[in-house]
PDB file of C-alpha atoms in Angstrom:
ATOM      1  CA  MET A   1      16.332 -39.976  -2.748  1.00  0.00           C
ATOM      2  CA  SER A   2      16.053 -39.317  -6.461  1.00  0.00           C
ATOM      3  CA  ILE A   3      18.364 -40.254  -9.282  1.00  0.00           C
ATOM      4  CA  THR A   4      18.235 -38.459 -12.621  1.00  0.00           C
ATOM      5  CA  VAL A   5      18.950 -40.224 -15.893  1.00  0.00           C
ATOM      6  CA  GLU A   6      19.226 -38.191 -19.089  1.00  0.00           C
ATOM      7  CA  LYS A   7      18.358 -39.548 -22.529  1.00  0.00           C
ATOM      8  CA  THR A   8      17.989 -37.836 -25.893  1.00  0.00           C
ATOM      9  CA  ILE A   9      15.205 -37.925 -28.441  1.00  0.00           C
ATOM     10  CA  PRO A  10      16.968 -37.361 -31.781  1.00  0.00           C
ATOM     11  CA  ALA A  11      16.433 -34.124 -33.685  1.00  0.00           C
ATOM     12  CA  ALA A  12      14.813 -35.855 -36.664  1.00  0.00           C
ATOM     13  CA  ARG A  13      12.162 -37.442 -34.423  1.00  0.00           C
ATOM     14  CA  MET A  14      11.450 -34.151 -32.657  1.00  0.00           C
ATOM     15  CA  ARG A  15      11.150 -32.272 -35.961  1.00  0.00           C
ATOM     16  CA  GLN A  16       8.697 -34.916 -37.152  1.00  0.00           C
ATOM     17  CA  PHE A  17       6.777 -34.522 -33.891  1.00  0.00           C
ATOM     18  CA  HIS A  18       6.544 -30.722 -34.162  1.00  0.00           C
ATOM     19  CA  GLN A  19       5.382 -30.938 -37.785  1.00  0.00           C
ATOM     20  CA  MET A  20       2.698 -33.440 -36.794  1.00  0.00           C
ATOM     21  CA  VAL A  21       1.471 -31.262 -33.920  1.00  0.00           C
ATOM     22  CA  ASP A  22       1.369 -28.151 -36.086  1.00  0.00           C
ATOM     23  CA  ARG A  23      -0.592 -30.061 -38.736  1.00  0.00           C
ATOM     24  CA  TRP A  24      -3.031 -31.429 -36.137  1.00  0.00           C
ATOM     25  CA  LEU A  25      -3.687 -27.973 -34.733  1.00  0.00           C
ATOM     26  CA  SER A  26      -4.285 -26.401 -38.129  1.00  0.00           C
ATOM     27  CA  GLU A  27      -6.255 -29.097 -39.960  1.00  0.00           C
ATOM     28  CA  GLY A  28      -9.153 -31.497 -39.733  1.00  0.00           C
ATOM     29  CA  PRO A  29     -11.082 -32.246 -36.547  1.00  0.00           C
ATOM     30  CA  ILE A  30      -8.955 -29.989 -34.327  1.00  0.00           C
ATOM     31  CA  ARG A  31      -9.585 -27.018 -36.636  1.00  0.00           C
ATOM     32  CA  LEU A  32     -13.322 -27.801 -36.704  1.00  0.00           C
ATOM     33  CA  ALA A  33     -13.379 -28.074 -32.913  1.00  0.00           C
ATOM     34  CA  THR A  34     -11.501 -24.780 -32.647  1.00  0.00           C
ATOM     35  CA  ASN A  35     -13.974 -23.052 -34.947  1.00  0.00           C
ATOM     36  CA  ALA A  36     -16.904 -24.489 -32.981  1.00  0.00           C
ATOM     37  CA  THR A  37     -15.300 -23.364 -29.704  1.00  0.00           C
ATOM     38  CA  ILE A  38     -14.753 -19.839 -31.042  1.00  0.00           C
ATOM     39  CA  THR A  39     -18.360 -19.672 -32.263  1.00  0.00           C
ATOM     40  CA  ALA A  40     -19.611 -20.833 -28.866  1.00  0.00           C
ATOM     41  CA  MET A  41     -17.424 -18.246 -27.109  1.00  0.00           C
ATOM     42  CA  ASP A  42     -18.662 -15.520 -29.496  1.00  0.00           C
ATOM     43  CA  ASN A  43     -22.239 -16.533 -28.727  1.00  0.00           C
ATOM     44  CA  ALA A  44     -21.467 -16.411 -25.012  1.00  0.00           C
ATOM     45  CA  GLY A  45     -20.056 -12.897 -25.347  1.00  0.00           C
ATOM     46  CA  ILE A  46     -16.521 -13.807 -24.249  1.00  0.00           C
ATOM     47  CA  PRO A  47     -14.111 -11.019 -25.242  1.00  0.00           C
ATOM     48  CA  LYS A  48     -11.742 -11.776 -28.156  1.00  0.00           C
ATOM     49  CA  ALA A  49      -8.600 -11.381 -26.010  1.00  0.00           C
ATOM     50  CA  GLU A  50      -9.924 -13.965 -23.560  1.00  0.00           C
ATOM     51  CA  GLN A  51     -10.877 -16.280 -26.431  1.00  0.00           C
ATOM     52  CA  THR A  52      -7.340 -16.055 -27.786  1.00  0.00           C
ATOM     53  CA  ALA A  53      -5.897 -16.912 -24.380  1.00  0.00           C
ATOM     54  CA  ILE A  54      -8.249 -19.889 -24.024  1.00  0.00           C
ATOM     55  CA  ILE A  55      -7.287 -21.273 -27.443  1.00  0.00           C
ATOM     56  CA  GLU A  56      -3.563 -20.707 -26.764  1.00  0.00           C
ATOM     57  CA  ASP A  57      -3.860 -22.506 -23.404  1.00  0.00           C
ATOM     58  CA  ARG A  58      -5.692 -25.375 -25.079  1.00  0.00           C
ATOM     59  CA  ASP A  59      -2.967 -25.631 -27.723  1.00  0.00           C
ATOM     60  CA  ILE A  60      -0.250 -25.683 -25.058  1.00  0.00           C
ATOM     61  CA  ILE A  61      -2.042 -28.467 -23.202  1.00  0.00           C
ATOM     62  CA  MET A  62      -2.507 -30.449 -26.418  1.00  0.00           C
ATOM     63  CA  ARG A  63       1.172 -30.039 -27.332  1.00  0.00           C
ATOM     64  CA  HIS A  64       2.203 -31.175 -23.858  1.00  0.00           C
ATOM     65  CA  ASN A  65      -0.035 -34.237 -23.965  1.00  0.00           C
ATOM     66  CA  MET A  66       1.213 -35.155 -27.426  1.00  0.00           C
ATOM     67  CA  ARG A  67       4.809 -34.686 -26.203  1.00  0.00           C
ATOM     68  CA  LEU A  68       4.115 -37.193 -23.430  1.00  0.00           C
ATOM     69  CA  GLY A  69       3.052 -39.566 -26.184  1.00  0.00           C
ATOM     70  CA  VAL A  70       6.424 -39.171 -27.924  1.00  0.00           C
ATOM     71  CA  ILE A  71       8.299 -39.741 -24.667  1.00  0.00           C
ATOM     72  CA  SER A  72       6.189 -42.822 -24.070  1.00  0.00           C
ATOM     73  CA  GLU A  73       6.719 -44.083 -27.626  1.00  0.00           C
ATOM     74  CA  VAL A  74      10.486 -43.691 -27.421  1.00  0.00           C
ATOM     75  CA  PHE A  75      11.152 -44.740 -23.819  1.00  0.00           C
ATOM     76  CA  ALA A  76       8.190 -46.786 -22.530  1.00  0.00           C
ATOM     77  CA  PRO A  77       9.623 -50.188 -23.486  1.00  0.00           C
ATOM     78  CA  ALA A  78      12.805 -49.509 -21.478  1.00  0.00           C
ATOM     79  CA  ILE A  79      10.881 -47.934 -18.595  1.00  0.00           C
ATOM     80  CA  GLU A  80       8.437 -50.850 -18.451  1.00  0.00           C
ATOM     81  CA  LYS A  81      11.241 -53.411 -18.550  1.00  0.00           C
ATOM     82  CA  THR A  82      13.126 -51.586 -15.804  1.00  0.00           C
ATOM     83  CA  VAL A  83      10.184 -51.010 -13.488  1.00  0.00           C
ATOM     84  CA  ASN A  84       8.545 -54.402 -14.033  1.00  0.00           C
ATOM     85  CA  SER A  85      11.788 -56.114 -12.998  1.00  0.00           C
ATOM     86  CA  SER A  86      11.538 -54.647  -9.494  1.00  0.00           C
ATOM     87  CA  ARG A  87       7.809 -53.906  -8.992  1.00  0.00           C
ATOM     88  CA  SER A  88       4.509 -55.472  -9.871  1.00  0.00           C
ATOM     89  CA  GLY A  89       0.834 -54.708 -10.348  1.00  0.00           C
ATOM     90  CA  SER A  90      -0.503 -51.228  -9.731  1.00  0.00           C
ATOM     91  CA  ASP A  91       2.742 -50.158  -8.045  1.00  0.00           C
ATOM     92  CA  ALA A  92       4.602 -50.826 -11.305  1.00  0.00           C
ATOM     93  CA  GLN A  93       1.936 -49.131 -13.443  1.00  0.00           C
ATOM     94  CA  ASP A  94       1.894 -46.073 -11.170  1.00  0.00           C
ATOM     95  CA  GLU A  95       5.679 -45.776 -11.319  1.00  0.00           C
ATOM     96  CA  ILE A  96       5.755 -46.151 -15.112  1.00  0.00           C
ATOM     97  CA  ALA A  97       3.143 -43.391 -15.457  1.00  0.00           C
ATOM     98  CA  ARG A  98       4.967 -41.166 -12.946  1.00  0.00           C
ATOM     99  CA  LEU A  99       8.261 -41.514 -14.813  1.00  0.00           C
ATOM    100  CA  ILE A 100       6.673 -40.535 -18.126  1.00  0.00           C
ATOM    101  CA  VAL A 101       4.494 -37.703 -16.815  1.00  0.00           C
ATOM    102  CA  THR A 102       7.259 -36.116 -14.736  1.00  0.00           C
ATOM    103  CA  ALA A 103       9.978 -36.371 -17.397  1.00  0.00           C
ATOM    104  CA  VAL A 104      11.502 -32.984 -18.088  1.00  0.00           C
ATOM    105  CA  GLY A 105      12.400 -32.152 -21.669  1.00  0.00           C
ATOM    106  CA  LEU A 106      14.896 -29.535 -22.742  1.00  0.00           C
ATOM    107  CA  ARG A 107      15.000 -28.611 -26.409  1.00  0.00           C
ATOM    108  CA  ARG A 108      18.502 -28.297 -27.776  1.00  0.00           C
ATOM    109  CA  ASP A 109      19.758 -25.999 -30.523  1.00  0.00           C
ATOM    110  CA  ASP A 110      19.877 -28.914 -32.986  1.00  0.00           C
ATOM    111  CA  ASP A 111      16.145 -29.643 -32.318  1.00  0.00           C
ATOM    112  CA  SER A 112      16.887 -32.811 -30.338  1.00  0.00           C
ATOM    113  CA  GLU A 113      15.377 -32.986 -26.885  1.00  0.00           C
ATOM    114  CA  LEU A 114      17.196 -33.962 -23.715  1.00  0.00           C
ATOM    115  CA  ILE A 115      14.793 -35.852 -21.460  1.00  0.00           C
ATOM    116  CA  ARG A 116      15.447 -36.157 -17.724  1.00  0.00           C
ATOM    117  CA  PHE A 117      13.837 -39.016 -15.863  1.00  0.00           C
ATOM    118  CA  THR A 118      13.850 -39.074 -12.078  1.00  0.00           C
ATOM    119  CA  PHE A 119      14.025 -42.516 -10.520  1.00  0.00           C
ATOM    120  CA  THR A 120      13.515 -43.316  -6.848  1.00  0.00           C
ATOM    121  CA  SER A 121      16.093 -46.113  -6.738  1.00  0.00           C
ATOM    122  CA  GLN A 122      19.637 -46.372  -8.013  1.00  0.00           C
ATOM    123  CA  THR A 123      18.962 -49.921  -9.227  1.00  0.00           C
ATOM    124  CA  GLU A 124      16.098 -48.804 -11.480  1.00  0.00           C
ATOM    125  CA  ALA A 125      18.046 -45.768 -12.706  1.00  0.00           C
ATOM    126  CA  ASP A 126      21.031 -47.938 -13.630  1.00  0.00           C
ATOM    127  CA  ALA A 127      18.856 -50.553 -15.341  1.00  0.00           C
ATOM    128  CA  PHE A 128      17.044 -47.889 -17.372  1.00  0.00           C
ATOM    129  CA  ASP A 129      20.287 -46.144 -18.280  1.00  0.00           C
ATOM    130  CA  LYS A 130      21.653 -49.404 -19.690  1.00  0.00           C
ATOM    131  CA  SER A 131      18.480 -50.459 -21.537  1.00  0.00           C
ATOM    132  CA  ALA A 132      17.304 -47.203 -23.111  1.00  0.00           C
TER     133      ALA A 132
END
């Protein structure tokens, strides 16, 4: 049995997030690492089209991981409170991680993001819905 609870990350927070990610990917250590990766791929004789695909895939993965950080930042306190009230130890930690990693985000026209969390118990879903 699974119970879905939907919550929203406000548009202003998501715009801030996207600006931060874009800046990270175009400046500083990430840019240096990208340049070093491209040089290494050039030296290895990897075709330019394949290099582009590799860098694009890396950027997608980085964006996704950073998005998980935003979900965690916004919702982790409520998730932890909810899960820790009914579970303990590694079972609680595993469930907290599962809820964050499996959250599905849908970007809305106003730049906010609707996040869907899937709980395994109605009690936890209700508690999260009330606390988040």
